[in-house]
Amino acid sequence: MILVERHIELHILKRMLDDCTLTGRKVALIAGPGGVGKTTLLTGFSEYAKDMGALVLSASGARSEQTHGLGVLRQIFRSFELSADYRERLEFTLAMQEVESQDPLLSTYAVDELTDVLLAAAEGRPLVLALDDMQYADSASLQTLLLMLRRFASRPVIAVFAEWRISNSTRPGALSECIKQPYCRYLNLSPFSLDGVIDRLRQQGLGEARARRIAPSFLAATGGSPLLLQALCQDRLSGPAAPDSEDADGVLADDAEIGVSVGAHFQVAIEACLHRWDPQLLEVARGLAALGGPASAAVLVRLLGGERRTVAETLSALTDTGLLRSGWFCHAAVPAAALSGLDGDTLAALYGRTALLLHQDGAVPSKVAERLVAAGGTPQQWSVGVLREAARQAMREGEPGRAAEFLEAAHGACGDARERAEILEALARVLWLVKPSAVTSLLVPLRSALDDGSLSGRGILLLSSSLAWQGGAEDAAAVLGHVDARQYECDLIGTAELMLVRQWLRWVSPLKPPLTGKGRADGAAWVGGSGGDEADDCESWSDLVKSAEQVLQSCRLADALPVVVLSALLTLAYDNRLDDAQRWCAMLKPEAEAHRAEAWVALLAVVESLVALRRGHLVDAERHARRALTVLPPHNWGAAVGLPLSCLVHATTAMGRTGEAEVLIKEALPEAHQNAFWLHFLHARGRFYVAINRPYAALGDLQECGSLLANSHLDCPSFLPWRSDLAEAWLLLQDPVSARAALEEQLMLACVEDARVHGRSLRIMAATLDLPDRAATLRDAVAALFKSGDQLELAIALADASDVELECGRFSEFRISALQAKRMAQFCGAEPLYWRLRKADAPEKRDDAPGNRRNPPGFTALSEAERKVAALAAQGRSNRDISRTLFITVSTVEQHLTKVYRKLRVSSRSSLPAELYLVGSPE
């Protein structure tokens, strides 16, 4: 057996064995903390003594047998072979002792008889008595052994005792007297040093370099305890990364660990340390584990009871054993092992006492709340405020899951109905951050709070919007009616939130058959739903946009109502305020990610996807839509599922990836929500059918959109321009009359300022006209789309215009328009349009290389900065887009454009020469 850092002690024992043959008896007491290697040293010495011809008699104490009289003594006499005569004498002596005396101590005659038996068995050889775990030996056996040692004064006998004890425990009096004698040696073992750990790792087959590299982490995890170190080594050897080879530097090529991973062997070793020795160790370890950090003996006494000196000595013993370092456990597995043996009620009671103690000592709320949750809550009112504050702290730290746990415990502990309702509201908002469907479990208690009048006005908005998200639009509307019925007083933000919730209900309410006798409201005035008489009670669209700005300016995600914020962002997007919608998404996204609010991330992503689609940025639209559906799967989108699905189908279709779009369409959820957002999906599916030349299927979806939208306030082209795609389907069927009728109706409904709808309508209308009118109409479409900022629609319009120029024989204009359209298509990610334009190129007439481009008149008068700004403006970019692209302010862009207009003698960006795109666009 190879011993580490025990060579001196082993050498002393060997010398004592040699000396006992000359000078008589020797006694050695091996002491040290648990797991320090006392048994290993005792075993190593016993093997040496056997090799030297000595008779070794061994025994071991056990706590469970401590009350069994003469148990250890019987072990000693059973550890070697005796002749029949001596065995009979031994049994007779012990039997007579039990019959004649109730005293567990042996008589002088019995001690003399046993001494003679041992000397006879030794047959002149040195005799070694090895007793392990002496602290658990029964007193009768220990007293008898000490009496026998007195009779061995001149005999070659060495007795080696190994003991572990807390420093306040009392050593047997006779042994204490023996220690004072010159023939006795006291050997105190200490945990391994760093060099000792390195030696032990080398014994396990690790190379020198690697052993030195990982030894500090092993020392930190075990405190130098040989028992724990051996367990770690066994876990390492039995694991998948067992070391067997080294690289040229003596370090395993895959070695990258800094910490220590543990396995079953280490767990068993920890349990042995806690359960094998004094029960006080386990109790104090459990108290520390429940407290969750270092604690003084005074604090542990308040938690566990007992004497302060005993607890302090137990802490010292845990440190010596290798389980504690600087007052806390060396490894995270230790507190788990300490608490693992407790039943549920006992553990809950321990955590309850711990929470109260920490609260009395002024600990941070989160630390107290964690114990309250582990205790299963407490009916004491003081815990409610602590749990609520801890939930707010968890939200600030971006841990909504912990915040939900704290609020659930607070709700269970609270006895006040109104405060319970407030806690329910807060819990619902927190659950919304992670998964909206999780709020379903709170709808019934929230409804109960509404019925008993304890739910606040804002809580009513939360309940209504949550019901609407789950598809219960009618119940949501009924709940929202309580706001007016109870005449809640709302501040400015509260009024804005109420308007946006009402708007959300209109969007998610199932669409009803057309109402006869009702005229359609002005298409630009309201983008509402079809449920109820909106014309009578709905606010104006401009007021709704104002409310959206108010809510967004005061928005904090931790307290905001998610549906309200989503409704505000969609309002801006449908109002064609794309820059504002994108700006708010960019501002809110870091907060959502910091809070780990997955639902918020998904909601912002779907708005960003919608904005990107309306700008013609297909790659961004697809990326944001996929993220929205990845972070929040379709079944969690509730009544709004049509929105992210439509964005993704729309983007993949326009990018030419119709196979992916078809898969999305086939895997879409059943059309359970016949609401405004599902119409987005029908619209996108209709566009998909147009793209793959299935006009009749497209007509079915698009005409269904028209049927559901008939005479509703929702039928506004800025919300859903379905008639444009209907017209394209009619054109595929060679029916320009029907196509023109659909487009004329759309132009009549569209807002005058909606350049995107006007430009696209005019572009499609041009296909129904003869050549001269077609060219003029396309020029108007291009001019309108320049203003709209829709890059994709502008590219398509330029492509159509290039075809007309080619048909008219204007080759120079054809090449300029085609090249501009091609580059814009590539920028947008519209592969089908790009390859259509590539195929239309005439190789023999391509003179669009940079060296062959013609500069527009006045171009040379522009500065480099003005050229860049003019080129981007000619592409249809907004001033804000240009400022972001060139990293300049919006005011600088405006100043450059003013100079460009003057030098080129034009009045607006729509009059900028198309050649500017070719000569000045930054690559």
PDB file of N, CA and C in Angstrom, residues 702-771:
ATOM      1  N   LEU A 702     -58.615  34.953 -51.295  1.00  0.00           N
ATOM      2  CA  LEU A 702     -58.743  36.408 -51.315  1.00  0.00           C
ATOM      3  C   LEU A 702     -60.194  36.850 -51.321  1.00  0.00           C
ATOM      4  N   GLN A 703     -61.053  36.096 -52.013  1.00  0.00           N
ATOM      5  CA  GLN A 703     -62.469  36.439 -51.970  1.00  0.00           C
ATOM      6  C   GLN A 703     -63.066  36.146 -50.594  1.00  0.00           C
ATOM      7  N   GLU A 704     -62.513  35.130 -49.901  1.00  0.00           N
ATOM      8  CA  GLU A 704     -62.959  34.881 -48.532  1.00  0.00           C
ATOM      9  C   GLU A 704     -62.575  36.059 -47.645  1.00  0.00           C
ATOM     10  N   CYS A 705     -61.381  36.611 -47.867  1.00  0.00           N
ATOM     11  CA  CYS A 705     -61.003  37.821 -47.129  1.00  0.00           C
ATOM     12  C   CYS A 705     -62.036  38.919 -47.357  1.00  0.00           C
ATOM     13  N   GLY A 706     -62.398  39.108 -48.633  1.00  0.00           N
ATOM     14  CA  GLY A 706     -63.377  40.145 -48.940  1.00  0.00           C
ATOM     15  C   GLY A 706     -64.724  39.874 -48.311  1.00  0.00           C
ATOM     16  N   SER A 707     -65.150  38.602 -48.307  1.00  0.00           N
ATOM     17  CA  SER A 707     -66.437  38.259 -47.728  1.00  0.00           C
ATOM     18  C   SER A 707     -66.465  38.545 -46.227  1.00  0.00           C
ATOM     19  N   LEU A 708     -65.389  38.170 -45.531  1.00  0.00           N
ATOM     20  CA  LEU A 708     -65.347  38.389 -44.087  1.00  0.00           C
ATOM     21  C   LEU A 708     -65.193  39.864 -43.732  1.00  0.00           C
ATOM     22  N   LEU A 709     -64.576  40.611 -44.648  1.00  0.00           N
ATOM     23  CA  LEU A 709     -64.336  42.028 -44.368  1.00  0.00           C
ATOM     24  C   LEU A 709     -65.461  42.933 -44.857  1.00  0.00           C
ATOM     25  N   ALA A 710     -66.432  42.348 -45.552  1.00  0.00           N
ATOM     26  CA  ALA A 710     -67.449  43.161 -46.214  1.00  0.00           C
ATOM     27  C   ALA A 710     -68.123  44.112 -45.236  1.00  0.00           C
ATOM     28  N   ASN A 711     -68.120  45.393 -45.605  1.00  0.00           N
ATOM     29  CA  ASN A 711     -68.800  46.453 -44.848  1.00  0.00           C
ATOM     30  C   ASN A 711     -68.344  46.555 -43.393  1.00  0.00           C
ATOM     31  N   SER A 712     -67.095  46.135 -43.129  1.00  0.00           N
ATOM     32  CA  SER A 712     -66.582  46.282 -41.770  1.00  0.00           C
ATOM     33  C   SER A 712     -65.568  47.413 -41.731  1.00  0.00           C
ATOM     34  N   HIS A 713     -65.342  47.917 -40.540  1.00  0.00           N
ATOM     35  CA  HIS A 713     -64.356  48.975 -40.380  1.00  0.00           C
ATOM     36  C   HIS A 713     -62.945  48.444 -40.553  1.00  0.00           C
ATOM     37  N   LEU A 714     -62.798  47.154 -40.622  1.00  0.00           N
ATOM     38  CA  LEU A 714     -61.490  46.548 -40.811  1.00  0.00           C
ATOM     39  C   LEU A 714     -61.042  46.605 -42.267  1.00  0.00           C
ATOM     40  N   ASP A 715     -61.995  46.771 -43.174  1.00  0.00           N
ATOM     41  CA  ASP A 715     -61.673  46.711 -44.600  1.00  0.00           C
ATOM     42  C   ASP A 715     -61.015  48.011 -45.037  1.00  0.00           C
ATOM     43  N   CYS A 716     -59.755  48.151 -44.653  1.00  0.00           N
ATOM     44  CA  CYS A 716     -58.972  49.328 -44.997  1.00  0.00           C
ATOM     45  C   CYS A 716     -57.679  48.856 -45.663  1.00  0.00           C
ATOM     46  N   PRO A 717     -57.333  49.350 -46.853  1.00  0.00           N
ATOM     47  CA  PRO A 717     -56.133  48.853 -47.545  1.00  0.00           C
ATOM     48  C   PRO A 717     -54.842  49.002 -46.746  1.00  0.00           C
ATOM     49  N   SER A 718     -54.750  49.997 -45.854  1.00  0.00           N
ATOM     50  CA  SER A 718     -53.525  50.128 -45.069  1.00  0.00           C
ATOM     51  C   SER A 718     -53.380  48.977 -44.082  1.00  0.00           C
ATOM     52  N   PHE A 719     -54.494  48.322 -43.742  1.00  0.00           N
ATOM     53  CA  PHE A 719     -54.459  47.166 -42.865  1.00  0.00           C
ATOM     54  C   PHE A 719     -54.250  45.882 -43.651  1.00  0.00           C
ATOM     55  N   LEU A 720     -55.008  45.675 -44.711  1.00  0.00           N
ATOM     56  CA  LEU A 720     -54.897  44.445 -45.503  1.00  0.00           C
ATOM     57  C   LEU A 720     -55.255  44.759 -46.955  1.00  0.00           C
ATOM     58  N   PRO A 721     -54.258  45.021 -47.810  1.00  0.00           N
ATOM     59  CA  PRO A 721     -54.544  45.366 -49.217  1.00  0.00           C
ATOM     60  C   PRO A 721     -54.801  44.124 -50.066  1.00  0.00           C
ATOM     61  N   TRP A 722     -55.855  43.390 -49.719  1.00  0.00           N
ATOM     62  CA  TRP A 722     -56.116  42.110 -50.372  1.00  0.00           C
ATOM     63  C   TRP A 722     -56.569  42.268 -51.830  1.00  0.00           C
ATOM     64  N   ARG A 723     -57.146  43.425 -52.179  1.00  0.00           N
ATOM     65  CA  ARG A 723     -57.655  43.612 -53.543  1.00  0.00           C
ATOM     66  C   ARG A 723     -56.518  43.661 -54.563  1.00  0.00           C
ATOM     67  N   SER A 724     -55.317  44.101 -54.147  1.00  0.00           N
ATOM     68  CA  SER A 724     -54.182  44.110 -55.081  1.00  0.00           C
ATOM     69  C   SER A 724     -53.864  42.693 -55.537  1.00  0.00           C
ATOM     70  N   ASP A 725     -53.836  41.763 -54.603  1.00  0.00           N
ATOM     71  CA  ASP A 725     -53.516  40.376 -54.955  1.00  0.00           C
ATOM     72  C   ASP A 725     -54.683  39.716 -55.680  1.00  0.00           C
ATOM     73  N   LEU A 726     -55.903  40.123 -55.330  1.00  0.00           N
ATOM     74  CA  LEU A 726     -57.057  39.634 -56.076  1.00  0.00           C
ATOM     75  C   LEU A 726     -56.956  40.047 -57.541  1.00  0.00           C
ATOM     76  N   ALA A 727     -56.522  41.295 -57.768  1.00  0.00           N
ATOM     77  CA  ALA A 727     -56.362  41.768 -59.147  1.00  0.00           C
ATOM     78  C   ALA A 727     -55.294  40.955 -59.876  1.00  0.00           C
ATOM     79  N   GLU A 728     -54.196  40.623 -59.212  1.00  0.00           N
ATOM     80  CA  GLU A 728     -53.159  39.809 -59.853  1.00  0.00           C
ATOM     81  C   GLU A 728     -53.680  38.419 -60.195  1.00  0.00           C
ATOM     82  N   ALA A 729     -54.531  37.867 -59.336  1.00  0.00           N
ATOM     83  CA  ALA A 729     -55.124  36.561 -59.641  1.00  0.00           C
ATOM     84  C   ALA A 729     -56.026  36.669 -60.872  1.00  0.00           C
ATOM     85  N   TRP A 730     -56.815  37.748 -60.962  1.00  0.00           N
ATOM     86  CA  TRP A 730     -57.665  37.934 -62.156  1.00  0.00           C
ATOM     87  C   TRP A 730     -56.814  38.082 -63.410  1.00  0.00           C
ATOM     88  N   LEU A 731     -55.669  38.758 -63.287  1.00  0.00           N
ATOM     89  CA  LEU A 731     -54.800  38.914 -64.457  1.00  0.00           C
ATOM     90  C   LEU A 731     -54.239  37.569 -64.918  1.00  0.00           C
ATOM     91  N   LEU A 732     -53.933  36.691 -63.949  1.00  0.00           N
ATOM     92  CA  LEU A 732     -53.470  35.362 -64.350  1.00  0.00           C
ATOM     93  C   LEU A 732     -54.548  34.603 -65.115  1.00  0.00           C
ATOM     94  N   LEU A 733     -55.814  34.934 -64.842  1.00  0.00           N
ATOM     95  CA  LEU A 733     -56.937  34.296 -65.538  1.00  0.00           C
ATOM     96  C   LEU A 733     -57.371  35.096 -66.773  1.00  0.00           C
ATOM     97  N   GLN A 734     -56.523  36.064 -67.164  1.00  0.00           N
ATOM     98  CA  GLN A 734     -56.796  36.866 -68.363  1.00  0.00           C
ATOM     99  C   GLN A 734     -58.125  37.631 -68.250  1.00  0.00           C
ATOM    100  N   ASP A 735     -58.370  38.199 -67.070  1.00  0.00           N
ATOM    101  CA  ASP A 735     -59.596  38.961 -66.845  1.00  0.00           C
ATOM    102  C   ASP A 735     -59.217  40.350 -66.344  1.00  0.00           C
ATOM    103  N   PRO A 736     -58.744  41.232 -67.233  1.00  0.00           N
ATOM    104  CA  PRO A 736     -58.319  42.563 -66.799  1.00  0.00           C
ATOM    105  C   PRO A 736     -59.470  43.424 -66.298  1.00  0.00           C
ATOM    106  N   VAL A 737     -60.687  43.159 -66.733  1.00  0.00           N
ATOM    107  CA  VAL A 737     -61.818  43.979 -66.303  1.00  0.00           C
ATOM    108  C   VAL A 737     -62.063  43.799 -64.802  1.00  0.00           C
ATOM    109  N   SER A 738     -62.089  42.533 -64.364  1.00  0.00           N
ATOM    110  CA  SER A 738     -62.294  42.271 -62.934  1.00  0.00           C
ATOM    111  C   SER A 738     -61.115  42.800 -62.115  1.00  0.00           C
ATOM    112  N   ALA A 739     -59.909  42.664 -62.695  1.00  0.00           N
ATOM    113  CA  ALA A 739     -58.737  43.168 -61.989  1.00  0.00           C
ATOM    114  C   ALA A 739     -58.826  44.673 -61.809  1.00  0.00           C
ATOM    115  N   ARG A 740     -59.225  45.374 -62.873  1.00  0.00           N
ATOM    116  CA  ARG A 740     -59.311  46.832 -62.783  1.00  0.00           C
ATOM    117  C   ARG A 740     -60.387  47.252 -61.789  1.00  0.00           C
ATOM    118  N   ALA A 741     -61.482  46.534 -61.740  1.00  0.00           N
ATOM    119  CA  ALA A 741     -62.561  46.882 -60.808  1.00  0.00           C
ATOM    120  C   ALA A 741     -62.086  46.745 -59.357  1.00  0.00           C
ATOM    121  N   ALA A 742     -61.343  45.677 -59.073  1.00  0.00           N
ATOM    122  CA  ALA A 742     -60.834  45.492 -57.715  1.00  0.00           C
ATOM    123  C   ALA A 742     -59.871  46.608 -57.335  1.00  0.00           C
ATOM    124  N   LEU A 743     -59.004  46.996 -58.274  1.00  0.00           N
ATOM    125  CA  LEU A 743     -58.018  48.027 -57.988  1.00  0.00           C
ATOM    126  C   LEU A 743     -58.666  49.395 -57.831  1.00  0.00           C
ATOM    127  N   GLU A 744     -59.676  49.678 -58.634  1.00  0.00           N
ATOM    128  CA  GLU A 744     -60.359  50.972 -58.521  1.00  0.00           C
ATOM    129  C   GLU A 744     -61.055  51.092 -57.166  1.00  0.00           C
ATOM    130  N   GLU A 745     -61.635  49.962 -56.717  1.00  0.00           N
ATOM    131  CA  GLU A 745     -62.275  49.995 -55.402  1.00  0.00           C
ATOM    132  C   GLU A 745     -61.236  50.210 -54.303  1.00  0.00           C
ATOM    133  N   GLN A 746     -60.071  49.583 -54.459  1.00  0.00           N
ATOM    134  CA  GLN A 746     -59.025  49.752 -53.447  1.00  0.00           C
ATOM    135  C   GLN A 746     -58.524  51.193 -53.416  1.00  0.00           C
ATOM    136  N   LEU A 747     -58.333  51.801 -54.578  1.00  0.00           N
ATOM    137  CA  LEU A 747     -57.879  53.184 -54.622  1.00  0.00           C
ATOM    138  C   LEU A 747     -58.911  54.134 -54.024  1.00  0.00           C
ATOM    139  N   MET A 748     -60.168  53.784 -54.181  1.00  0.00           N
ATOM    140  CA  MET A 748     -61.226  54.617 -53.609  1.00  0.00           C
ATOM    141  C   MET A 748     -61.203  54.529 -52.078  1.00  0.00           C
ATOM    142  N   LEU A 749     -60.872  53.349 -51.526  1.00  0.00           N
ATOM    143  CA  LEU A 749     -60.872  53.160 -50.082  1.00  0.00           C
ATOM    144  C   LEU A 749     -59.590  53.657 -49.421  1.00  0.00           C
ATOM    145  N   ALA A 750     -58.511  53.672 -50.195  1.00  0.00           N
ATOM    146  CA  ALA A 750     -57.206  53.961 -49.594  1.00  0.00           C
ATOM    147  C   ALA A 750     -57.092  55.417 -49.178  1.00  0.00           C
ATOM    148  N   CYS A 751     -56.317  55.623 -48.121  1.00  0.00           N
ATOM    149  CA  CYS A 751     -56.004  56.976 -47.667  1.00  0.00           C
ATOM    150  C   CYS A 751     -55.111  57.654 -48.698  1.00  0.00           C
ATOM    151  N   VAL A 752     -55.311  58.920 -48.889  1.00  0.00           N
ATOM    152  CA  VAL A 752     -54.554  59.662 -49.902  1.00  0.00           C
ATOM    153  C   VAL A 752     -53.059  59.602 -49.607  1.00  0.00           C
ATOM    154  N   GLU A 753     -52.695  59.623 -48.312  1.00  0.00           N
ATOM    155  CA  GLU A 753     -51.278  59.638 -47.951  1.00  0.00           C
ATOM    156  C   GLU A 753     -50.622  58.265 -48.022  1.00  0.00           C
ATOM    157  N   ASP A 754     -51.385  57.217 -48.278  1.00  0.00           N
ATOM    158  CA  ASP A 754     -50.818  55.864 -48.284  1.00  0.00           C
ATOM    159  C   ASP A 754     -50.152  55.596 -49.626  1.00  0.00           C
ATOM    160  N   ALA A 755     -48.893  56.053 -49.765  1.00  0.00           N
ATOM    161  CA  ALA A 755     -48.177  55.913 -51.038  1.00  0.00           C
ATOM    162  C   ALA A 755     -47.930  54.458 -51.380  1.00  0.00           C
ATOM    163  N   ARG A 756     -47.777  53.612 -50.401  1.00  0.00           N
ATOM    164  CA  ARG A 756     -47.497  52.188 -50.655  1.00  0.00           C
ATOM    165  C   ARG A 756     -48.680  51.526 -51.353  1.00  0.00           C
ATOM    166  N   VAL A 757     -49.884  51.732 -50.836  1.00  0.00           N
ATOM    167  CA  VAL A 757     -51.071  51.124 -51.450  1.00  0.00           C
ATOM    168  C   VAL A 757     -51.324  51.747 -52.819  1.00  0.00           C
ATOM    169  N   HIS A 758     -51.186  53.058 -52.924  1.00  0.00           N
ATOM    170  CA  HIS A 758     -51.409  53.724 -54.219  1.00  0.00           C
ATOM    171  C   HIS A 758     -50.388  53.246 -55.244  1.00  0.00           C
ATOM    172  N   GLY A 759     -49.143  53.201 -54.862  1.00  0.00           N
ATOM    173  CA  GLY A 759     -48.120  52.790 -55.818  1.00  0.00           C
ATOM    174  C   GLY A 759     -48.315  51.363 -56.290  1.00  0.00           C
ATOM    175  N   ARG A 760     -48.608  50.443 -55.367  1.00  0.00           N
ATOM    176  CA  ARG A 760     -48.796  49.042 -55.793  1.00  0.00           C
ATOM    177  C   ARG A 760     -50.053  48.887 -56.638  1.00  0.00           C
ATOM    178  N   SER A 761     -51.110  49.602 -56.270  1.00  0.00           N
ATOM    179  CA  SER A 761     -52.344  49.526 -57.061  1.00  0.00           C
ATOM    180  C   SER A 761     -52.108  50.030 -58.481  1.00  0.00           C
ATOM    181  N   LEU A 762     -51.389  51.133 -58.604  1.00  0.00           N
ATOM    182  CA  LEU A 762     -51.102  51.672 -59.940  1.00  0.00           C
ATOM    183  C   LEU A 762     -50.212  50.732 -60.730  1.00  0.00           C
ATOM    184  N   ARG A 763     -49.258  50.091 -60.070  1.00  0.00           N
ATOM    185  CA  ARG A 763     -48.378  49.151 -60.784  1.00  0.00           C
ATOM    186  C   ARG A 763     -49.173  48.003 -61.384  1.00  0.00           C
ATOM    187  N   ILE A 764     -50.098  47.450 -60.614  1.00  0.00           N
ATOM    188  CA  ILE A 764     -50.894  46.332 -61.131  1.00  0.00           C
ATOM    189  C   ILE A 764     -51.914  46.839 -62.152  1.00  0.00           C
ATOM    190  N   MET A 765     -52.443  48.040 -61.905  1.00  0.00           N
ATOM    191  CA  MET A 765     -53.392  48.633 -62.850  1.00  0.00           C
ATOM    192  C   MET A 765     -52.764  48.807 -64.232  1.00  0.00           C
ATOM    193  N   ALA A 766     -51.468  49.092 -64.263  1.00  0.00           N
ATOM    194  CA  ALA A 766     -50.799  49.307 -65.550  1.00  0.00           C
ATOM    195  C   ALA A 766     -50.895  48.080 -66.447  1.00  0.00           C
ATOM    196  N   ALA A 767     -50.933  46.893 -65.845  1.00  0.00           N
ATOM    197  CA  ALA A 767     -51.011  45.671 -66.658  1.00  0.00           C
ATOM    198  C   ALA A 767     -52.344  45.535 -67.360  1.00  0.00           C
ATOM    199  N   THR A 768     -53.345  46.304 -66.943  1.00  0.00           N
ATOM    200  CA  THR A 768     -54.657  46.237 -67.593  1.00  0.00           C
ATOM    201  C   THR A 768     -54.800  47.286 -68.695  1.00  0.00           C
ATOM    202  N   LEU A 769     -53.761  48.117 -68.906  1.00  0.00           N
ATOM    203  CA  LEU A 769     -53.854  49.229 -69.837  1.00  0.00           C
ATOM    204  C   LEU A 769     -53.020  48.971 -71.083  1.00  0.00           C
ATOM    205  N   ASP A 770     -53.297  49.757 -72.113  1.00  0.00           N
ATOM    206  CA  ASP A 770     -52.498  49.685 -73.339  1.00  0.00           C
ATOM    207  C   ASP A 770     -51.169  50.384 -73.113  1.00  0.00           C
ATOM    208  N   LEU A 771     -50.274  50.233 -74.079  1.00  0.00           N
ATOM    209  CA  LEU A 771     -48.886  50.626 -73.908  1.00  0.00           C
ATOM    210  C   LEU A 771     -48.689  52.082 -73.497  1.00  0.00           C
TER     211      LEU A 771
END
